[in-house]
PDB file of C-alpha atoms in Angstrom:
ATOM      1  CA  UNK K 266     -66.915   3.891  39.156  1.00 45.00           C
ATOM      2  CA  UNK K 267     -66.246   7.028  41.191  1.00 49.00           C
ATOM      3  CA  UNK K 268     -63.854   9.766  40.241  1.00 49.00           C
ATOM      4  CA  UNK K 269     -61.454   8.557  42.945  1.00 48.00           C
ATOM      5  CA  UNK K 270     -61.511   5.028  41.486  1.00 46.00           C
ATOM      6  CA  UNK K 271     -60.801   6.382  37.992  1.00 45.00           C
ATOM      7  CA  UNK K 272     -57.851   8.404  39.285  1.00 45.00           C
ATOM      8  CA  UNK K 273     -56.526   5.309  41.090  1.00 46.00           C
ATOM      9  CA  UNK K 274     -56.636   3.276  37.861  1.00 44.00           C
ATOM     10  CA  UNK K 275     -54.989   6.044  35.838  1.00 48.00           C
ATOM     11  CA  UNK K 276     -52.206   6.476  38.378  1.00 48.00           C
ATOM     12  CA  UNK K 277     -51.489   2.775  38.901  1.00 52.00           C
ATOM     13  CA  UNK K 278     -51.893   1.525  35.344  1.00 48.00           C
ATOM     14  CA  UNK K 279     -50.413   3.472  32.452  1.00 54.00           C
ATOM     15  CA  UNK K 280     -52.870   2.030  29.928  1.00 52.00           C
ATOM     16  CA  UNK K 281     -54.897  -0.517  31.883  1.00 51.00           C
ATOM     17  CA  UNK K 282     -53.700  -3.465  29.791  1.00 46.00           C
ATOM     18  CA  UNK K 283     -52.594  -6.770  31.262  1.00 50.00           C
ATOM     19  CA  UNK K 284     -49.746  -8.419  29.446  1.00 52.00           C
ATOM     20  CA  UNK K 285     -49.182 -11.983  28.336  1.00 50.00           C
ATOM     21  CA  UNK K 286     -45.537 -12.789  27.853  1.00 51.00           C
ATOM     22  CA  UNK K 287     -45.019 -13.682  24.175  1.00 56.00           C
ATOM     23  CA  UNK K 288     -41.295 -13.130  23.579  1.00 56.00           C
ATOM     24  CA  UNK K 289     -41.361 -15.050  20.273  1.00 57.00           C
ATOM     25  CA  UNK K 290     -43.349 -12.181  18.763  1.00 55.00           C
ATOM     26  CA  UNK K 291     -40.556  -9.676  19.407  1.00 58.00           C
ATOM     27  CA  UNK K 292     -38.444 -11.415  16.777  1.00 57.00           C
ATOM     28  CA  UNK K 293     -41.165 -10.611  14.224  1.00 56.00           C
ATOM     29  CA  UNK K 294     -41.721  -7.052  15.446  1.00 55.00           C
ATOM     30  CA  UNK K 295     -38.011  -6.203  15.554  1.00 59.00           C
ATOM     31  CA  UNK K 296     -37.277  -7.909  12.241  1.00 62.00           C
ATOM     32  CA  UNK K 297     -34.483  -9.979  13.859  1.00 63.00           C
ATOM     33  CA  UNK K 298     -35.496 -13.052  11.876  1.00 62.00           C
ATOM     34  CA  UNK K 299     -35.708 -11.106   8.610  1.00 61.00           C
ATOM     35  CA  UNK K 300     -33.189 -12.556   6.142  1.00 59.00           C
ATOM     36  CA  UNK K 301     -30.340 -10.268   5.090  1.00 68.00           C
ATOM     37  CA  UNK K 302     -31.763  -9.849   1.578  1.00 62.00           C
ATOM     38  CA  UNK K 303     -35.328  -9.529   2.873  1.00 62.00           C
ATOM     39  CA  UNK K 304     -38.258 -11.588   1.708  1.00 59.00           C
ATOM     40  CA  UNK K 305     -37.997 -10.546  -1.929  1.00 64.00           C
ATOM     41  CA  UNK K 306     -36.027 -13.629  -2.941  1.00 62.00           C
ATOM     42  CA  UNK K 307     -37.344 -17.181  -2.454  1.00 63.00           C
ATOM     43  CA  UNK K 308     -34.140 -18.096  -0.595  1.00 69.00           C
ATOM     44  CA  UNK K 309     -35.190 -15.800   2.277  1.00 76.00           C
ATOM     45  CA  UNK K 310     -38.951 -16.220   2.082  1.00 90.00           C
ATOM     46  CA  UNK K 311     -40.521 -18.224   4.931  1.00 91.00           C
ATOM     47  CA  UNK K 312     -43.408 -19.241   2.658  1.00 95.00           C
ATOM     48  CA  UNK K 313     -40.981 -20.672   0.108  1.00 94.00           C
ATOM     49  CA  UNK K 314     -38.955 -22.419   2.820  1.00 93.00           C
ATOM     50  CA  UNK K 315     -41.846 -23.854   4.898  1.00 95.00           C
ATOM     51  CA  UNK K 316     -42.851 -26.731   2.574  1.00 96.00           C
ATOM     52  CA  UNK K 317     -39.291 -28.100   2.599  1.00 95.00           C
ATOM     53  CA  UNK K 318     -38.904 -28.111   6.379  1.00 94.00           C
ATOM     54  CA  UNK K 319     -39.705 -31.120   8.583  1.00 91.00           C
ATOM     55  CA  UNK K 320     -43.402 -31.068   9.518  1.00 80.00           C
ATOM     56  CA  UNK K 321     -42.603 -30.416  13.198  1.00 79.00           C
ATOM     57  CA  UNK K 322     -40.969 -27.116  12.183  1.00 86.00           C
ATOM     58  CA  UNK K 323     -42.941 -26.100   9.117  1.00 90.00           C
ATOM     59  CA  UNK K 324     -46.478 -25.902  10.595  1.00 93.00           C
ATOM     60  CA  UNK K 325     -47.735 -26.974   7.137  1.00 97.00           C
ATOM     61  CA  UNK K 326     -51.216 -28.469   7.474  1.00 96.00           C
ATOM     62  CA  UNK K 327     -51.968 -29.539   3.903  1.00 97.00           C
ATOM     63  CA  UNK K 328     -50.305 -29.612   0.486  1.00 97.00           C
ATOM     64  CA  UNK K 329     -51.807 -29.382  -2.956  1.00 98.00           C
ATOM     65  CA  UNK K 330     -50.331 -29.286  -6.420  1.00 98.00           C
ATOM     66  CA  UNK K 331     -50.106 -25.462  -6.551  1.00 98.00           C
ATOM     67  CA  UNK K 332     -50.744 -24.267  -2.988  1.00 98.00           C
ATOM     68  CA  UNK K 333     -50.262 -25.315   0.623  1.00 98.00           C
ATOM     69  CA  UNK K 334     -51.835 -24.394   3.957  1.00 98.00           C
ATOM     70  CA  UNK K 335     -49.721 -23.371   6.934  1.00 97.00           C
ATOM     71  CA  UNK K 336     -50.497 -22.113  10.433  1.00 94.00           C
ATOM     72  CA  UNK K 337     -49.681 -18.453  10.917  1.00 91.00           C
ATOM     73  CA  UNK K 338     -46.675 -18.248  13.220  1.00 85.00           C
ATOM     74  CA  UNK K 339     -48.101 -15.018  14.704  1.00 80.00           C
ATOM     75  CA  UNK K 340     -51.857 -15.782  14.770  1.00 84.00           C
ATOM     76  CA  UNK K 341     -54.650 -13.247  15.289  1.00 81.00           C
ATOM     77  CA  UNK K 342     -56.848 -16.053  16.672  1.00 83.00           C
ATOM     78  CA  UNK K 343     -56.310 -19.763  17.407  1.00 85.00           C
ATOM     79  CA  UNK K 344     -56.314 -21.711  14.155  1.00 91.00           C
ATOM     80  CA  UNK K 345     -55.286 -18.750  11.953  1.00 92.00           C
ATOM     81  CA  UNK K 346     -54.254 -20.372   8.657  1.00 97.00           C
ATOM     82  CA  UNK K 347     -52.509 -19.064   5.552  1.00 97.00           C
ATOM     83  CA  UNK K 348     -53.101 -20.465   2.063  1.00 98.00           C
ATOM     84  CA  UNK K 349     -49.979 -19.869  -0.035  1.00 98.00           C
ATOM     85  CA  UNK K 350     -48.978 -20.690  -3.583  1.00 98.00           C
ATOM     86  CA  UNK K 351     -45.705 -22.595  -3.846  1.00 98.00           C
ATOM     87  CA  UNK K 352     -44.644 -20.128  -6.513  1.00 97.00           C
ATOM     88  CA  UNK K 353     -43.080 -16.930  -5.145  1.00 96.00           C
ATOM     89  CA  UNK K 354     -45.488 -14.285  -6.464  1.00 96.00           C
ATOM     90  CA  UNK K 355     -46.521 -11.075  -4.761  1.00 95.00           C
ATOM     91  CA  UNK K 356     -49.775 -10.097  -6.398  1.00 96.00           C
ATOM     92  CA  UNK K 357     -53.073 -11.939  -6.732  1.00 97.00           C
ATOM     93  CA  UNK K 358     -53.188 -10.997 -10.420  1.00 97.00           C
ATOM     94  CA  UNK K 359     -49.875 -12.852 -10.909  1.00 96.00           C
ATOM     95  CA  UNK K 360     -51.464 -16.232 -10.126  1.00 98.00           C
ATOM     96  CA  UNK K 361     -52.257 -18.422 -13.089  1.00 98.00           C
ATOM     97  CA  UNK K 362     -55.667 -20.075 -13.386  1.00 98.00           C
ATOM     98  CA  UNK K 363     -54.768 -23.430 -11.769  1.00 98.00           C
ATOM     99  CA  UNK K 364     -53.184 -21.608  -8.805  1.00 98.00           C
ATOM    100  CA  UNK K 365     -56.214 -19.342  -8.427  1.00 98.00           C
ATOM    101  CA  UNK K 366     -58.645 -22.266  -8.521  1.00 98.00           C
ATOM    102  CA  UNK K 367     -56.667 -24.335  -6.027  1.00 98.00           C
ATOM    103  CA  UNK K 368     -56.152 -21.351  -3.689  1.00 98.00           C
ATOM    104  CA  UNK K 369     -59.928 -20.827  -3.624  1.00 98.00           C
ATOM    105  CA  UNK K 370     -60.629 -24.541  -3.089  1.00 98.00           C
ATOM    106  CA  UNK K 371     -58.061 -24.795  -0.274  1.00 98.00           C
ATOM    107  CA  UNK K 372     -59.527 -21.684   1.366  1.00 98.00           C
ATOM    108  CA  UNK K 373     -62.939 -23.369   1.366  1.00 98.00           C
ATOM    109  CA  UNK K 374     -61.471 -26.604   2.727  1.00 98.00           C
ATOM    110  CA  UNK K 375     -59.580 -24.667   5.410  1.00 98.00           C
ATOM    111  CA  UNK K 376     -62.861 -23.102   6.539  1.00 98.00           C
ATOM    112  CA  UNK K 377     -64.557 -26.512   6.670  1.00 97.00           C
ATOM    113  CA  UNK K 378     -61.685 -28.054   8.633  1.00 97.00           C
ATOM    114  CA  UNK K 379     -61.514 -25.182  11.127  1.00 96.00           C
ATOM    115  CA  UNK K 380     -65.279 -25.408  11.659  1.00 96.00           C
ATOM    116  CA  UNK K 381     -64.994 -29.176  12.215  1.00 95.00           C
ATOM    117  CA  UNK K 382     -62.070 -28.876  14.646  1.00 93.00           C
ATOM    118  CA  UNK K 383     -63.075 -25.768  16.584  1.00 92.00           C
ATOM    119  CA  UNK K 384     -66.690 -24.868  15.759  1.00 92.00           C
ATOM    120  CA  UNK K 385     -65.758 -21.475  14.324  1.00 93.00           C
ATOM    121  CA  UNK K 386     -68.858 -19.328  13.825  1.00 93.00           C
ATOM    122  CA  UNK K 387     -67.356 -17.170  11.090  1.00 93.00           C
ATOM    123  CA  UNK K 388     -64.142 -16.105   9.389  1.00 94.00           C
ATOM    124  CA  UNK K 389     -62.131 -13.143   8.315  1.00 91.00           C
ATOM    125  CA  UNK K 390     -60.604 -13.913   4.917  1.00 96.00           C
ATOM    126  CA  UNK K 391     -58.150 -11.621   3.240  1.00 94.00           C
ATOM    127  CA  UNK K 392     -54.996 -10.822   1.355  1.00 96.00           C
ATOM    128  CA  UNK K 393     -52.928  -7.762   2.156  1.00 92.00           C
ATOM    129  CA  UNK K 394     -51.493  -6.719  -1.191  1.00 92.00           C
ATOM    130  CA  UNK K 395     -48.305  -4.759  -0.599  1.00 90.00           C
ATOM    131  CA  UNK K 396     -46.583  -3.428   2.467  1.00 86.00           C
ATOM    132  CA  UNK K 397     -48.757  -0.306   2.528  1.00 89.00           C
ATOM    133  CA  UNK K 398     -51.812  -2.579   2.766  1.00 86.00           C
ATOM    134  CA  UNK K 399     -50.427  -4.356   5.820  1.00 81.00           C
ATOM    135  CA  UNK K 400     -48.605  -7.327   4.278  1.00 84.00           C
ATOM    136  CA  UNK K 401     -45.777  -8.347   6.601  1.00 82.00           C
ATOM    137  CA  UNK K 402     -44.334 -10.468   3.801  1.00 88.00           C
ATOM    138  CA  UNK K 403     -45.500  -8.653   0.694  1.00 92.00           C
ATOM    139  CA  UNK K 404     -43.257 -10.566  -1.706  1.00 93.00           C
ATOM    140  CA  UNK K 405     -45.179 -13.851  -1.360  1.00 95.00           C
ATOM    141  CA  UNK K 406     -48.950 -13.863  -1.687  1.00 96.00           C
ATOM    142  CA  UNK K 407     -50.885 -15.483   1.142  1.00 97.00           C
ATOM    143  CA  UNK K 408     -54.599 -15.744   1.919  1.00 97.00           C
ATOM    144  CA  UNK K 409     -55.474 -15.329   5.615  1.00 95.00           C
ATOM    145  CA  UNK K 410     -58.182 -17.607   7.020  1.00 96.00           C
ATOM    146  CA  UNK K 411     -58.915 -16.288  10.520  1.00 92.00           C
ATOM    147  CA  UNK K 412     -61.570 -18.144  12.542  1.00 92.00           C
ATOM    148  CA  UNK K 413     -64.007 -16.089  14.595  1.00 90.00           C
ATOM    149  CA  UNK K 414     -66.497 -17.008  17.301  1.00 87.00           C
ATOM    150  CA  UNK K 415     -69.522 -15.224  18.675  1.00 83.00           C
ATOM    151  CA  UNK K 416     -68.207 -13.535  21.773  1.00 71.00           C
ATOM    152  CA  UNK K 417     -64.543 -14.041  20.847  1.00 73.00           C
ATOM    153  CA  UNK K 418     -64.164 -10.456  21.913  1.00 64.00           C
ATOM    154  CA  UNK K 419     -65.150 -11.749  25.346  1.00 56.00           C
ATOM    155  CA  UNK K 420     -64.229 -10.389  28.737  1.00 51.00           C
ATOM    156  CA  UNK K 421     -60.526 -11.128  28.281  1.00 54.00           C
ATOM    157  CA  UNK K 422     -59.825  -8.539  25.540  1.00 58.00           C
ATOM    158  CA  UNK K 423     -62.748  -6.250  26.379  1.00 50.00           C
ATOM    159  CA  UNK K 424     -62.581  -6.091  30.169  1.00 47.00           C
ATOM    160  CA  UNK K 425     -59.371  -7.939  30.972  1.00 58.00           C
ATOM    161  CA  UNK K 426     -57.644  -6.344  27.952  1.00 60.00           C
ATOM    162  CA  UNK K 427     -55.796  -9.597  27.343  1.00 63.00           C
ATOM    163  CA  UNK K 428     -55.799 -11.941  24.320  1.00 63.00           C
ATOM    164  CA  UNK K 429     -55.492 -15.627  25.114  1.00 64.00           C
ATOM    165  CA  UNK K 430     -54.272 -18.267  22.654  1.00 64.00           C
ATOM    166  CA  UNK K 431     -54.741 -21.462  24.660  1.00 65.00           C
ATOM    167  CA  UNK K 432     -53.033 -23.988  22.401  1.00 75.00           C
ATOM    168  CA  UNK K 433     -49.533 -24.672  21.111  1.00 80.00           C
ATOM    169  CA  UNK K 434     -49.208 -24.168  17.359  1.00 83.00           C
ATOM    170  CA  UNK K 435     -47.915 -27.729  16.942  1.00 86.00           C
ATOM    171  CA  UNK K 436     -51.044 -29.093  18.678  1.00 85.00           C
ATOM    172  CA  UNK K 437     -53.296 -26.931  16.493  1.00 86.00           C
ATOM    173  CA  UNK K 438     -51.457 -28.143  13.399  1.00 90.00           C
ATOM    174  CA  UNK K 439     -51.898 -31.794  14.412  1.00 91.00           C
ATOM    175  CA  UNK K 440     -55.665 -31.306  14.830  1.00 91.00           C
ATOM    176  CA  UNK K 441     -55.962 -29.784  11.352  1.00 93.00           C
ATOM    177  CA  UNK K 442     -53.755 -32.410   9.696  1.00 94.00           C
ATOM    178  CA  UNK K 443     -55.908 -35.211  11.133  1.00 94.00           C
ATOM    179  CA  UNK K 444     -59.127 -33.465  10.012  1.00 95.00           C
ATOM    180  CA  UNK K 445     -57.913 -32.454   6.510  1.00 95.00           C
ATOM    181  CA  UNK K 446     -59.568 -34.597   3.810  1.00 94.00           C
ATOM    182  CA  UNK K 447     -57.187 -36.916   1.954  1.00 86.00           C
TER     183      UNK K 447
END
């Protein structure tokens, strides 16, 4: 690229990023959907409310005795799942033994199902403990299961500077529900 080309890009594009219109995300960013009392109480916690909603609205993929799996409403990658205890606890050390065991087992099953459905090559697994650690909803523990693929940082985010999520969340949920072992 010549100096003239670089100047042209700088002048015409403030940051060089293409944009995909995702207005639903603004609700999350602005906190518009945040309940008046916040997420501290189960009555305002989306993870406490999700299992009781109709499956078309809840995005719940699987239910256990102590935990459930739900699609992340604001996914980092297609198929981004969350494993949540039913009990409204904030810290991993607050889980009792049966919850801890089932959370681990459901995380493993989630990985197997995502691999079966989408051929994920790897995963990012994690829990953000507390707001300062990046938890958007710190009051209710949740384990992230984020599928990754070789080259998933392909030309779109690297060169095109655009992230593409090519599937509706409801369609992704249906794939996982059908593939989840009974």
